Amino acid sequence: MSPKCQIIINGLREGHLIAGQRVTGTVKFAIYKTIRYDSIDILFVGCGQCYFTSELLDGEYETITLSNEERYVFINKNLFKPAEDQMFEPGDYEYPFEFSLPDDVPSSVKTASCDIQYKIFVKFSRKGTFISKSENDLTVPVYGYVKPCSRQPLTFKVEKKLLSFNPNNKITVKGEIDRTCLKPGDSIHLTMTVTNDSNVDIYIKSQLVYFNTYISKGESPSKHIEKGSIPGTKETSPTIRANSVLELERTIPILDTLYSIQNSKIMVGEFKVKVTVKAPFPHGKAYARVPVVIGWRKEEHESLIQRDLPPSYSEAIRGNN
């Protein structure tokens, strides 16, 4: 049995790591009897797996389970390599470590169909025995960088023509989103001009929705799309009377736990602002979905990381000499 370890990460900002970040820390463990280890290593591993069901029609319906998996990062850093006759005597030990995360890893995520996670664990190796991991590993959330769909305000339009012989019997919504690339915890500011040229009262509903696309492996991969609305983001306008014009403003909060999933071959996680024109029966509704990206851009976060992280072990040693 390998020793129980304590893995301490320096400057673990708000409980997570960021893509491209230099990670420093210390491994601590206790030895209770004289023993030899041929190598002690620390590993950082990031993997993803998705799984979903699909129906095939070949004479009759058949439900099959599809899956995919992907490795994003595998870092192995040696902490200790003994001399030929070196043994560990009973006592407390600690070893510093440092490594850098790749820039292009996706964010951690766990849904009913996909799990992307990153773990740190310590490996103790002895000749003639199986390599064993430490009793406790450390799961660390990672936020990946995102690429924006647009950095400028974005305009959109929704038009709903009613069931009528009059072609001018319609509703038009012209709107603008102030920005489409946001950081977790930000807010989306939405302005709309609603022109109701119809003879019915209507209202406008807006909300933030998500689209998770899962992709199976194989030469002809299948896709499964999961979608829904983000709780707490739905809002319905006051009644907009027939033959009237109304200016609307809306602020949609972005939870600090929301993050777009990019840089993965097994899952794409997207967000959109959905604006719906709702007219009474039998006219139905019309809507527009405007894509937004939630996350940190690389250039935004690099200076923050460099400013806040402690010096590396090697830098600290050089500074004391």
PDB file of C-alpha atoms in Angstrom:
ATOM      1  CA  MET A   1       0.000   0.000   0.000  1.00  0.00           C
ATOM      2  CA  SER A   2       1.335   3.404  -0.914  1.00  0.00           C
ATOM      3  CA  PRO A   3       1.457   6.291   1.563  1.00  0.00           C
ATOM      4  CA  LYS A   4      -1.460   8.627   1.933  1.00  0.00           C
ATOM      5  CA  CYS A   5      -0.524  11.958   0.351  1.00  0.00           C
ATOM      6  CA  GLN A   6      -1.543  15.555   0.743  1.00  0.00           C
ATOM      7  CA  ILE A   7      -1.381  17.412  -2.555  1.00  0.00           C
ATOM      8  CA  ILE A   8      -1.217  21.165  -2.053  1.00  0.00           C
ATOM      9  CA  ILE A   9      -1.590  23.505  -5.055  1.00  0.00           C
ATOM     10  CA  ASN A  10      -0.401  27.077  -4.644  1.00  0.00           C
ATOM     11  CA  GLY A  11      -2.718  29.908  -5.628  1.00  0.00           C
ATOM     12  CA  LEU A  12      -5.654  27.679  -6.552  1.00  0.00           C
ATOM     13  CA  ARG A  13      -7.764  30.575  -7.774  1.00  0.00           C
ATOM     14  CA  GLU A  14     -11.370  30.177  -6.657  1.00  0.00           C
ATOM     15  CA  GLY A  15     -10.951  26.399  -6.565  1.00  0.00           C
ATOM     16  CA  HIS A  16      -9.981  25.884 -10.210  1.00  0.00           C
ATOM     17  CA  LEU A  17      -7.086  26.034 -12.658  1.00  0.00           C
ATOM     18  CA  ILE A  18      -6.923  27.875 -15.982  1.00  0.00           C
ATOM     19  CA  ALA A  19      -5.657  26.547 -19.317  1.00  0.00           C
ATOM     20  CA  GLY A  20      -2.030  27.535 -19.917  1.00  0.00           C
ATOM     21  CA  GLN A  21      -1.464  28.128 -16.205  1.00  0.00           C
ATOM     22  CA  ARG A  22       1.838  27.266 -14.533  1.00  0.00           C
ATOM     23  CA  VAL A  23       0.942  25.070 -11.569  1.00  0.00           C
ATOM     24  CA  THR A  24       3.158  24.870  -8.491  1.00  0.00           C
ATOM     25  CA  GLY A  25       2.643  23.001  -5.260  1.00  0.00           C
ATOM     26  CA  THR A  26       3.893  20.486  -2.720  1.00  0.00           C
ATOM     27  CA  VAL A  27       3.318  16.787  -2.079  1.00  0.00           C
ATOM     28  CA  LYS A  28       3.445  15.725   1.585  1.00  0.00           C
ATOM     29  CA  PHE A  29       3.357  12.182   2.956  1.00  0.00           C
ATOM     30  CA  ALA A  30       4.490  10.150   5.986  1.00  0.00           C
ATOM     31  CA  ILE A  31       6.536   6.916   6.080  1.00  0.00           C
ATOM     32  CA  TYR A  32       6.001   4.606   9.090  1.00  0.00           C
ATOM     33  CA  LYS A  33       8.567   1.881   8.355  1.00  0.00           C
ATOM     34  CA  THR A  34      11.827   1.667   6.452  1.00  0.00           C
ATOM     35  CA  ILE A  35      11.082   1.117   2.792  1.00  0.00           C
ATOM     36  CA  ARG A  36      12.570   1.670  -0.645  1.00  0.00           C
ATOM     37  CA  TYR A  37      10.845   3.352  -3.562  1.00  0.00           C
ATOM     38  CA  ASP A  38      12.512   3.308  -6.963  1.00  0.00           C
ATOM     39  CA  SER A  39      10.584   6.328  -8.156  1.00  0.00           C
ATOM     40  CA  ILE A  40       7.975   8.782  -6.938  1.00  0.00           C
ATOM     41  CA  ASP A  41       6.122  10.739  -9.619  1.00  0.00           C
ATOM     42  CA  ILE A  42       3.242  13.196  -9.733  1.00  0.00           C
ATOM     43  CA  LEU A  43       0.801  12.931 -12.636  1.00  0.00           C
ATOM     44  CA  PHE A  44      -1.766  15.348 -14.032  1.00  0.00           C
ATOM     45  CA  VAL A  45      -4.278  13.610 -16.290  1.00  0.00           C
ATOM     46  CA  GLY A  46      -7.227  15.091 -18.182  1.00  0.00           C
ATOM     47  CA  CYS A  47      -9.728  12.821 -19.947  1.00  0.00           C
ATOM     48  CA  GLY A  48     -13.256  12.986 -21.303  1.00  0.00           C
ATOM     49  CA  GLN A  49     -15.920  10.422 -22.064  1.00  0.00           C
ATOM     50  CA  CYS A  50     -19.394  10.738 -23.557  1.00  0.00           C
ATOM     51  CA  TYR A  51     -22.145   8.137 -23.950  1.00  0.00           C
ATOM     52  CA  PHE A  52     -25.688   8.315 -25.323  1.00  0.00           C
ATOM     53  CA  THR A  53     -28.299   6.113 -26.943  1.00  0.00           C
ATOM     54  CA  SER A  54     -29.583   6.213 -30.509  1.00  0.00           C
ATOM     55  CA  GLU A  55     -32.267   4.374 -32.473  1.00  0.00           C
ATOM     56  CA  LEU A  56     -31.478   2.609 -35.733  1.00  0.00           C
ATOM     57  CA  LEU A  57     -34.126   1.541 -38.224  1.00  0.00           C
ATOM     58  CA  ASP A  58     -33.189  -1.652 -40.067  1.00  0.00           C
ATOM     59  CA  GLY A  59     -36.491  -3.394 -40.548  1.00  0.00           C
ATOM     60  CA  GLU A  60     -37.220  -2.662 -36.892  1.00  0.00           C
ATOM     61  CA  TYR A  61     -36.110  -0.143 -34.303  1.00  0.00           C
ATOM     62  CA  GLU A  62     -32.994  -0.995 -32.334  1.00  0.00           C
ATOM     63  CA  THR A  63     -31.605   1.088 -29.489  1.00  0.00           C
ATOM     64  CA  ILE A  64     -27.830   1.179 -29.329  1.00  0.00           C
ATOM     65  CA  THR A  65     -25.398   2.901 -26.974  1.00  0.00           C
ATOM     66  CA  LEU A  66     -22.793   5.143 -28.572  1.00  0.00           C
ATOM     67  CA  SER A  67     -19.710   6.513 -26.869  1.00  0.00           C
ATOM     68  CA  ASN A  68     -16.475   8.378 -27.341  1.00  0.00           C
ATOM     69  CA  GLU A  69     -13.433   9.222 -25.252  1.00  0.00           C
ATOM     70  CA  GLU A  70     -10.512  11.591 -25.473  1.00  0.00           C
ATOM     71  CA  ARG A  71      -7.331  12.388 -23.549  1.00  0.00           C
ATOM     72  CA  TYR A  72      -6.470  16.074 -23.277  1.00  0.00           C
ATOM     73  CA  VAL A  73      -3.344  16.075 -21.157  1.00  0.00           C
ATOM     74  CA  PHE A  74      -0.953  13.596 -19.541  1.00  0.00           C
ATOM     75  CA  ILE A  75       1.882  15.116 -17.506  1.00  0.00           C
ATOM     76  CA  ASN A  76       4.297  12.946 -15.522  1.00  0.00           C
ATOM     77  CA  LYS A  77       6.845  14.743 -13.325  1.00  0.00           C
ATOM     78  CA  ASN A  78       9.423  12.846 -11.275  1.00  0.00           C
ATOM     79  CA  LEU A  79       9.616  13.938  -7.623  1.00  0.00           C
ATOM     80  CA  PHE A  80      12.213  11.479  -6.341  1.00  0.00           C
ATOM     81  CA  LYS A  81      14.798   9.077  -7.793  1.00  0.00           C
ATOM     82  CA  PRO A  82      16.901   7.268  -5.145  1.00  0.00           C
ATOM     83  CA  ALA A  83      20.587   6.472  -5.062  1.00  0.00           C
ATOM     84  CA  GLU A  84      21.484   2.811  -5.462  1.00  0.00           C
ATOM     85  CA  ASP A  85      21.098   1.867  -1.770  1.00  0.00           C
ATOM     86  CA  GLN A  86      18.900   4.738  -0.590  1.00  0.00           C
ATOM     87  CA  MET A  87      15.953   3.883   1.681  1.00  0.00           C
ATOM     88  CA  PHE A  88      13.113   5.902   3.160  1.00  0.00           C
ATOM     89  CA  GLU A  89      13.314   5.995   6.939  1.00  0.00           C
ATOM     90  CA  PRO A  90      10.188   6.640   9.047  1.00  0.00           C
ATOM     91  CA  GLY A  91       9.295  10.324   9.020  1.00  0.00           C
ATOM     92  CA  ASP A  92       7.483  13.109   7.197  1.00  0.00           C
ATOM     93  CA  TYR A  93       8.478  14.017   3.645  1.00  0.00           C
ATOM     94  CA  GLU A  94       7.555  16.719   1.194  1.00  0.00           C
ATOM     95  CA  TYR A  95       8.512  17.451  -2.409  1.00  0.00           C
ATOM     96  CA  PRO A  96       7.752  20.551  -4.510  1.00  0.00           C
ATOM     97  CA  PHE A  97       6.405  20.230  -8.040  1.00  0.00           C
ATOM     98  CA  GLU A  98       5.595  22.441 -10.983  1.00  0.00           C
ATOM     99  CA  PHE A  99       4.186  21.976 -14.476  1.00  0.00           C
ATOM    100  CA  SER A 100       2.285  23.967 -17.092  1.00  0.00           C
ATOM    101  CA  LEU A 101      -1.131  23.174 -18.519  1.00  0.00           C
ATOM    102  CA  PRO A 102      -1.664  23.222 -22.294  1.00  0.00           C
ATOM    103  CA  ASP A 103      -3.505  26.212 -23.763  1.00  0.00           C
ATOM    104  CA  ASP A 104      -6.032  24.138 -25.716  1.00  0.00           C
ATOM    105  CA  VAL A 105      -7.742  21.971 -23.095  1.00  0.00           C
ATOM    106  CA  PRO A 106     -11.545  22.093 -22.705  1.00  0.00           C
ATOM    107  CA  SER A 107     -13.250  23.085 -19.478  1.00  0.00           C
ATOM    108  CA  SER A 108     -14.286  20.516 -16.901  1.00  0.00           C
ATOM    109  CA  VAL A 109     -17.905  19.470 -17.258  1.00  0.00           C
ATOM    110  CA  LYS A 110     -20.213  16.757 -15.973  1.00  0.00           C
ATOM    111  CA  THR A 111     -23.622  16.105 -17.519  1.00  0.00           C
ATOM    112  CA  ALA A 112     -25.826  13.034 -17.829  1.00  0.00           C
ATOM    113  CA  SER A 113     -24.023  12.181 -21.093  1.00  0.00           C
ATOM    114  CA  CYS A 114     -20.480  13.527 -20.688  1.00  0.00           C
ATOM    115  CA  ASP A 115     -17.738  13.784 -18.096  1.00  0.00           C
ATOM    116  CA  ILE A 116     -14.572  15.825 -18.711  1.00  0.00           C
ATOM    117  CA  GLN A 117     -12.338  15.872 -15.654  1.00  0.00           C
ATOM    118  CA  TYR A 118      -8.772  16.504 -14.538  1.00  0.00           C
ATOM    119  CA  LYS A 119      -6.976  14.680 -11.727  1.00  0.00           C
ATOM    120  CA  ILE A 120      -3.666  14.910  -9.903  1.00  0.00           C
ATOM    121  CA  PHE A 121      -2.239  11.848  -8.185  1.00  0.00           C
ATOM    122  CA  VAL A 122       1.087  10.557  -6.903  1.00  0.00           C
ATOM    123  CA  LYS A 123       2.635   7.292  -8.126  1.00  0.00           C
ATOM    124  CA  PHE A 124       4.987   5.205  -5.960  1.00  0.00           C
ATOM    125  CA  SER A 125       7.083   2.622  -7.881  1.00  0.00           C
ATOM    126  CA  ARG A 126       8.957  -0.372  -6.445  1.00  0.00           C
ATOM    127  CA  LYS A 127      10.819  -3.072  -8.350  1.00  0.00           C
ATOM    128  CA  GLY A 128       9.073  -6.424  -8.301  1.00  0.00           C
ATOM    129  CA  THR A 129       5.726  -4.935  -7.298  1.00  0.00           C
ATOM    130  CA  PHE A 130       2.849  -3.259  -9.076  1.00  0.00           C
ATOM    131  CA  ILE A 131       3.050   0.484  -9.365  1.00  0.00           C
ATOM    132  CA  SER A 132       0.604   1.940  -6.870  1.00  0.00           C
ATOM    133  CA  LYS A 133      -1.084   5.291  -6.687  1.00  0.00           C
ATOM    134  CA  SER A 134      -1.455   7.305  -3.513  1.00  0.00           C
ATOM    135  CA  GLU A 135      -4.542   6.629  -1.449  1.00  0.00           C
ATOM    136  CA  ASN A 136      -6.074   9.962  -2.335  1.00  0.00           C
ATOM    137  CA  ASP A 137      -6.083  11.719  -5.676  1.00  0.00           C
ATOM    138  CA  LEU A 138      -7.188  15.277  -6.278  1.00  0.00           C
ATOM    139  CA  THR A 139      -9.844  16.219  -8.824  1.00  0.00           C
ATOM    140  CA  VAL A 140      -9.235  19.806  -9.955  1.00  0.00           C
ATOM    141  CA  PRO A 141     -11.712  21.771 -12.094  1.00  0.00           C
ATOM    142  CA  VAL A 142     -10.078  23.378 -15.129  1.00  0.00           C
ATOM    143  CA  TYR A 143     -11.407  26.281 -17.183  1.00  0.00           C
ATOM    144  CA  GLY A 144     -10.312  26.268 -20.828  1.00  0.00           C
ATOM    145  CA  TYR A 145      -9.863  29.338 -22.979  1.00  0.00           C
ATOM    146  CA  VAL A 146     -12.665  30.176 -25.417  1.00  0.00           C
ATOM    147  CA  LYS A 147     -12.760  31.780 -28.836  1.00  0.00           C
ATOM    148  CA  PRO A 148     -15.491  34.400 -29.301  1.00  0.00           C
ATOM    149  CA  CYS A 149     -18.035  34.273 -32.100  1.00  0.00           C
ATOM    150  CA  SER A 150     -17.941  38.084 -32.249  1.00  0.00           C
ATOM    151  CA  ARG A 151     -16.399  40.833 -30.133  1.00  0.00           C
ATOM    152  CA  GLN A 152     -18.786  43.541 -31.306  1.00  0.00           C
ATOM    153  CA  PRO A 153     -22.409  44.233 -30.380  1.00  0.00           C
ATOM    154  CA  LEU A 154     -24.680  42.023 -32.452  1.00  0.00           C
ATOM    155  CA  THR A 155     -28.028  42.951 -33.965  1.00  0.00           C
ATOM    156  CA  PHE A 156     -30.858  40.541 -34.703  1.00  0.00           C
ATOM    157  CA  LYS A 157     -34.394  40.575 -36.056  1.00  0.00           C
ATOM    158  CA  VAL A 158     -37.523  38.490 -35.481  1.00  0.00           C
ATOM    159  CA  GLU A 159     -40.532  38.829 -37.758  1.00  0.00           C
ATOM    160  CA  LYS A 160     -43.891  37.137 -37.229  1.00  0.00           C
ATOM    161  CA  LYS A 161     -46.572  37.335 -39.931  1.00  0.00           C
ATOM    162  CA  LEU A 162     -50.039  36.515 -38.701  1.00  0.00           C
ATOM    163  CA  LEU A 163     -52.592  34.290 -40.405  1.00  0.00           C
ATOM    164  CA  SER A 164     -54.296  37.036 -42.335  1.00  0.00           C
ATOM    165  CA  PHE A 165     -55.033  38.257 -45.851  1.00  0.00           C
ATOM    166  CA  ASN A 166     -53.398  41.544 -44.876  1.00  0.00           C
ATOM    167  CA  PRO A 167     -49.620  41.248 -45.517  1.00  0.00           C
ATOM    168  CA  ASN A 168     -48.933  44.119 -43.116  1.00  0.00           C
ATOM    169  CA  ASN A 169     -50.544  42.255 -40.219  1.00  0.00           C
ATOM    170  CA  LYS A 170     -47.210  41.358 -38.582  1.00  0.00           C
ATOM    171  CA  ILE A 171     -44.927  41.830 -35.592  1.00  0.00           C
ATOM    172  CA  THR A 172     -41.279  42.897 -35.936  1.00  0.00           C
ATOM    173  CA  VAL A 173     -38.600  42.819 -33.248  1.00  0.00           C
ATOM    174  CA  LYS A 174     -35.276  44.544 -33.868  1.00  0.00           C
ATOM    175  CA  GLY A 175     -32.735  44.029 -31.125  1.00  0.00           C
ATOM    176  CA  GLU A 176     -29.104  44.343 -30.114  1.00  0.00           C
ATOM    177  CA  ILE A 177     -26.926  42.407 -27.677  1.00  0.00           C
ATOM    178  CA  ASP A 178     -24.148  44.558 -26.260  1.00  0.00           C
ATOM    179  CA  ARG A 179     -21.562  41.748 -26.466  1.00  0.00           C
ATOM    180  CA  THR A 180     -21.505  38.082 -27.330  1.00  0.00           C
ATOM    181  CA  CYS A 181     -18.330  36.991 -25.485  1.00  0.00           C
ATOM    182  CA  LEU A 182     -18.746  37.180 -21.730  1.00  0.00           C
ATOM    183  CA  LYS A 183     -16.932  36.026 -18.628  1.00  0.00           C
ATOM    184  CA  PRO A 184     -18.659  33.849 -16.024  1.00  0.00           C
ATOM    185  CA  GLY A 185     -20.520  36.141 -13.634  1.00  0.00           C
ATOM    186  CA  ASP A 186     -21.078  38.871 -16.264  1.00  0.00           C
ATOM    187  CA  SER A 187     -24.455  40.050 -17.555  1.00  0.00           C
ATOM    188  CA  ILE A 188     -25.918  40.260 -21.059  1.00  0.00           C
ATOM    189  CA  HIS A 189     -27.595  43.579 -21.876  1.00  0.00           C
ATOM    190  CA  LEU A 190     -30.372  43.308 -24.430  1.00  0.00           C
ATOM    191  CA  THR A 191     -32.315  46.153 -26.067  1.00  0.00           C
ATOM    192  CA  MET A 192     -35.316  45.619 -28.363  1.00  0.00           C
ATOM    193  CA  THR A 193     -37.769  47.666 -30.357  1.00  0.00           C
ATOM    194  CA  VAL A 194     -41.057  45.818 -30.817  1.00  0.00           C
ATOM    195  CA  THR A 195     -43.343  47.044 -33.587  1.00  0.00           C
ATOM    196  CA  ASN A 196     -46.741  45.400 -33.328  1.00  0.00           C
ATOM    197  CA  ASP A 197     -48.509  46.172 -36.598  1.00  0.00           C
ATOM    198  CA  SER A 198     -51.054  43.432 -35.962  1.00  0.00           C
ATOM    199  CA  ASN A 199     -54.585  43.496 -34.572  1.00  0.00           C
ATOM    200  CA  VAL A 200     -53.750  41.261 -31.566  1.00  0.00           C
ATOM    201  CA  ASP A 201     -51.932  41.768 -28.282  1.00  0.00           C
ATOM    202  CA  ILE A 202     -48.607  39.959 -27.979  1.00  0.00           C
ATOM    203  CA  TYR A 203     -45.667  39.631 -25.604  1.00  0.00           C
ATOM    204  CA  ILE A 204     -41.937  38.920 -25.861  1.00  0.00           C
ATOM    205  CA  LYS A 205     -40.103  36.216 -23.947  1.00  0.00           C
ATOM    206  CA  SER A 206     -36.305  36.177 -23.609  1.00  0.00           C
ATOM    207  CA  GLN A 207     -34.042  33.633 -21.936  1.00  0.00           C
ATOM    208  CA  LEU A 208     -30.583  32.069 -22.029  1.00  0.00           C
ATOM    209  CA  VAL A 209     -30.596  28.538 -23.429  1.00  0.00           C
ATOM    210  CA  TYR A 210     -27.917  25.872 -23.839  1.00  0.00           C
ATOM    211  CA  PHE A 211     -27.130  23.338 -26.558  1.00  0.00           C
ATOM    212  CA  ASN A 212     -24.848  20.423 -25.686  1.00  0.00           C
ATOM    213  CA  THR A 213     -23.783  18.366 -28.692  1.00  0.00           C
ATOM    214  CA  TYR A 214     -22.282  14.928 -27.989  1.00  0.00           C
ATOM    215  CA  ILE A 215     -20.280  13.233 -30.740  1.00  0.00           C
ATOM    216  CA  SER A 216     -19.648   9.478 -30.980  1.00  0.00           C
ATOM    217  CA  LYS A 217     -16.498   7.890 -32.390  1.00  0.00           C
ATOM    218  CA  GLY A 218     -16.167   6.180 -35.768  1.00  0.00           C
ATOM    219  CA  GLU A 219     -15.798   7.090 -39.423  1.00  0.00           C
ATOM    220  CA  SER A 220     -19.437   8.251 -39.513  1.00  0.00           C
ATOM    221  CA  PRO A 221     -19.940   9.718 -36.046  1.00  0.00           C
ATOM    222  CA  SER A 222     -23.420  10.251 -34.670  1.00  0.00           C
ATOM    223  CA  LYS A 223     -24.486  13.335 -32.767  1.00  0.00           C
ATOM    224  CA  HIS A 224     -26.866  13.753 -29.889  1.00  0.00           C
ATOM    225  CA  ILE A 225     -28.096  17.242 -28.987  1.00  0.00           C
ATOM    226  CA  GLU A 226     -29.316  18.088 -25.501  1.00  0.00           C
ATOM    227  CA  LYS A 227     -30.930  21.485 -25.010  1.00  0.00           C
ATOM    228  CA  GLY A 228     -32.758  23.443 -22.356  1.00  0.00           C
ATOM    229  CA  SER A 229     -33.060  26.815 -20.662  1.00  0.00           C
ATOM    230  CA  ILE A 230     -30.838  28.151 -17.894  1.00  0.00           C
ATOM    231  CA  PRO A 231     -32.861  28.543 -14.678  1.00  0.00           C
ATOM    232  CA  GLY A 232     -33.399  32.105 -13.536  1.00  0.00           C
ATOM    233  CA  THR A 233     -32.867  33.703 -16.969  1.00  0.00           C
ATOM    234  CA  LYS A 234     -36.417  33.674 -18.349  1.00  0.00           C
ATOM    235  CA  GLU A 235     -38.347  36.929 -18.500  1.00  0.00           C
ATOM    236  CA  THR A 236     -41.645  37.843 -20.175  1.00  0.00           C
ATOM    237  CA  SER A 237     -42.436  41.391 -21.269  1.00  0.00           C
ATOM    238  CA  PRO A 238     -45.584  43.328 -20.395  1.00  0.00           C
ATOM    239  CA  THR A 239     -48.426  42.954 -22.865  1.00  0.00           C
ATOM    240  CA  ILE A 240     -47.695  44.786 -26.099  1.00  0.00           C
ATOM    241  CA  ARG A 241     -50.961  46.116 -27.437  1.00  0.00           C
ATOM    242  CA  ALA A 242     -52.146  45.866 -31.037  1.00  0.00           C
ATOM    243  CA  ASN A 243     -50.866  48.606 -33.345  1.00  0.00           C
ATOM    244  CA  SER A 244     -48.238  49.899 -30.930  1.00  0.00           C
ATOM    245  CA  VAL A 245     -44.469  50.239 -30.561  1.00  0.00           C
ATOM    246  CA  LEU A 246     -42.586  49.417 -27.371  1.00  0.00           C
ATOM    247  CA  GLU A 247     -38.933  49.781 -26.364  1.00  0.00           C
ATOM    248  CA  LEU A 248     -37.661  46.969 -24.135  1.00  0.00           C
ATOM    249  CA  GLU A 249     -34.466  46.536 -22.139  1.00  0.00           C
ATOM    250  CA  ARG A 250     -33.349  43.343 -20.491  1.00  0.00           C
ATOM    251  CA  THR A 251     -30.379  42.225 -18.386  1.00  0.00           C
ATOM    252  CA  ILE A 252     -29.669  38.500 -18.335  1.00  0.00           C
ATOM    253  CA  PRO A 253     -27.376  37.334 -15.496  1.00  0.00           C
ATOM    254  CA  ILE A 254     -24.588  34.849 -16.275  1.00  0.00           C
ATOM    255  CA  LEU A 255     -23.880  32.445 -13.426  1.00  0.00           C
ATOM    256  CA  ASP A 256     -20.199  32.101 -12.550  1.00  0.00           C
ATOM    257  CA  THR A 257     -20.578  28.326 -13.050  1.00  0.00           C
ATOM    258  CA  LEU A 258     -21.484  28.640 -16.751  1.00  0.00           C
ATOM    259  CA  TYR A 259     -18.750  28.010 -19.311  1.00  0.00           C
ATOM    260  CA  SER A 260     -18.782  27.223 -23.019  1.00  0.00           C
ATOM    261  CA  ILE A 261     -17.166  23.891 -23.912  1.00  0.00           C
ATOM    262  CA  GLN A 262     -14.710  24.176 -26.806  1.00  0.00           C
ATOM    263  CA  ASN A 263     -11.527  22.320 -27.849  1.00  0.00           C
ATOM    264  CA  SER A 264     -13.124  18.883 -27.481  1.00  0.00           C
ATOM    265  CA  LYS A 265     -13.958  16.226 -30.079  1.00  0.00           C
ATOM    266  CA  ILE A 266     -16.567  14.518 -27.898  1.00  0.00           C
ATOM    267  CA  MET A 267     -18.689  17.484 -26.800  1.00  0.00           C
ATOM    268  CA  VAL A 268     -19.506  21.060 -27.807  1.00  0.00           C
ATOM    269  CA  GLY A 269     -21.255  23.199 -25.190  1.00  0.00           C
ATOM    270  CA  GLU A 270     -22.967  26.328 -26.552  1.00  0.00           C
ATOM    271  CA  PHE A 271     -25.197  29.099 -25.191  1.00  0.00           C
ATOM    272  CA  LYS A 272     -27.705  31.265 -27.028  1.00  0.00           C
ATOM    273  CA  VAL A 273     -30.035  34.127 -26.163  1.00  0.00           C
ATOM    274  CA  LYS A 274     -33.484  33.117 -27.345  1.00  0.00           C
ATOM    275  CA  VAL A 275     -36.013  35.872 -28.086  1.00  0.00           C
ATOM    276  CA  THR A 276     -39.567  34.676 -28.785  1.00  0.00           C
ATOM    277  CA  VAL A 277     -42.588  36.543 -30.146  1.00  0.00           C
ATOM    278  CA  LYS A 278     -45.722  34.947 -28.677  1.00  0.00           C
ATOM    279  CA  ALA A 279     -49.080  35.671 -30.301  1.00  0.00           C
ATOM    280  CA  PRO A 280     -52.443  34.202 -29.278  1.00  0.00           C
ATOM    281  CA  PHE A 281     -53.862  31.044 -30.848  1.00  0.00           C
ATOM    282  CA  PRO A 282     -53.937  30.239 -33.731  1.00  0.00           C
ATOM    283  CA  HIS A 283     -51.056  32.518 -34.768  1.00  0.00           C
ATOM    284  CA  GLY A 284     -48.300  30.714 -32.904  1.00  0.00           C
ATOM    285  CA  LYS A 285     -44.826  32.155 -32.309  1.00  0.00           C
ATOM    286  CA  ALA A 286     -41.515  33.056 -33.934  1.00  0.00           C
ATOM    287  CA  TYR A 287     -38.073  33.324 -32.416  1.00  0.00           C
ATOM    288  CA  ALA A 288     -34.400  34.167 -32.935  1.00  0.00           C
ATOM    289  CA  ARG A 289     -31.464  32.472 -31.219  1.00  0.00           C
ATOM    290  CA  VAL A 290     -28.317  34.599 -30.908  1.00  0.00           C
ATOM    291  CA  PRO A 291     -25.119  32.688 -30.009  1.00  0.00           C
ATOM    292  CA  VAL A 292     -22.990  33.877 -27.090  1.00  0.00           C
ATOM    293  CA  VAL A 293     -19.706  32.483 -25.759  1.00  0.00           C
ATOM    294  CA  ILE A 294     -19.046  32.321 -22.016  1.00  0.00           C
ATOM    295  CA  GLY A 295     -15.493  32.019 -20.730  1.00  0.00           C
ATOM    296  CA  TRP A 296     -12.060  33.610 -20.556  1.00  0.00           C
ATOM    297  CA  ARG A 297     -10.166  34.598 -23.675  1.00  0.00           C
ATOM    298  CA  LYS A 298      -6.480  33.786 -23.521  1.00  0.00           C
ATOM    299  CA  GLU A 299      -5.304  37.373 -23.859  1.00  0.00           C
ATOM    300  CA  GLU A 300      -7.645  38.481 -21.045  1.00  0.00           C
ATOM    301  CA  HIS A 301      -6.319  36.037 -18.513  1.00  0.00           C
ATOM    302  CA  GLU A 302      -2.592  35.746 -19.196  1.00  0.00           C
ATOM    303  CA  SER A 303      -1.611  38.958 -17.427  1.00  0.00           C
ATOM    304  CA  LEU A 304      -3.815  38.101 -14.446  1.00  0.00           C
ATOM    305  CA  ILE A 305      -2.201  34.686 -14.045  1.00  0.00           C
ATOM    306  CA  GLN A 306       1.342  36.043 -14.291  1.00  0.00           C
ATOM    307  CA  ARG A 307       0.605  38.750 -11.723  1.00  0.00           C
ATOM    308  CA  ASP A 308      -1.010  36.531  -9.098  1.00  0.00           C
ATOM    309  CA  LEU A 309       0.907  33.253  -9.231  1.00  0.00           C
ATOM    310  CA  PRO A 310       3.815  32.699  -6.813  1.00  0.00           C
ATOM    311  CA  PRO A 311       7.347  32.180  -8.157  1.00  0.00           C
ATOM    312  CA  SER A 312       8.296  28.706  -9.277  1.00  0.00           C
ATOM    313  CA  TYR A 313      10.405  26.495  -7.051  1.00  0.00           C
ATOM    314  CA  SER A 314      13.488  27.055  -9.211  1.00  0.00           C
ATOM    315  CA  GLU A 315      12.925  30.820  -9.192  1.00  0.00           C
ATOM    316  CA  ALA A 316      12.550  30.817  -5.408  1.00  0.00           C
ATOM    317  CA  ILE A 317      15.788  28.869  -4.996  1.00  0.00           C
ATOM    318  CA  ARG A 318      17.688  31.251  -7.271  1.00  0.00           C
ATOM    319  CA  GLY A 319      16.286  34.209  -5.353  1.00  0.00           C
ATOM    320  CA  ASN A 320      17.665  32.921  -2.044  1.00  0.00           C
ATOM    321  CA  ASN A 321      21.223  32.564  -3.359  1.00  0.00           C
TER     322      ASN A 321
END
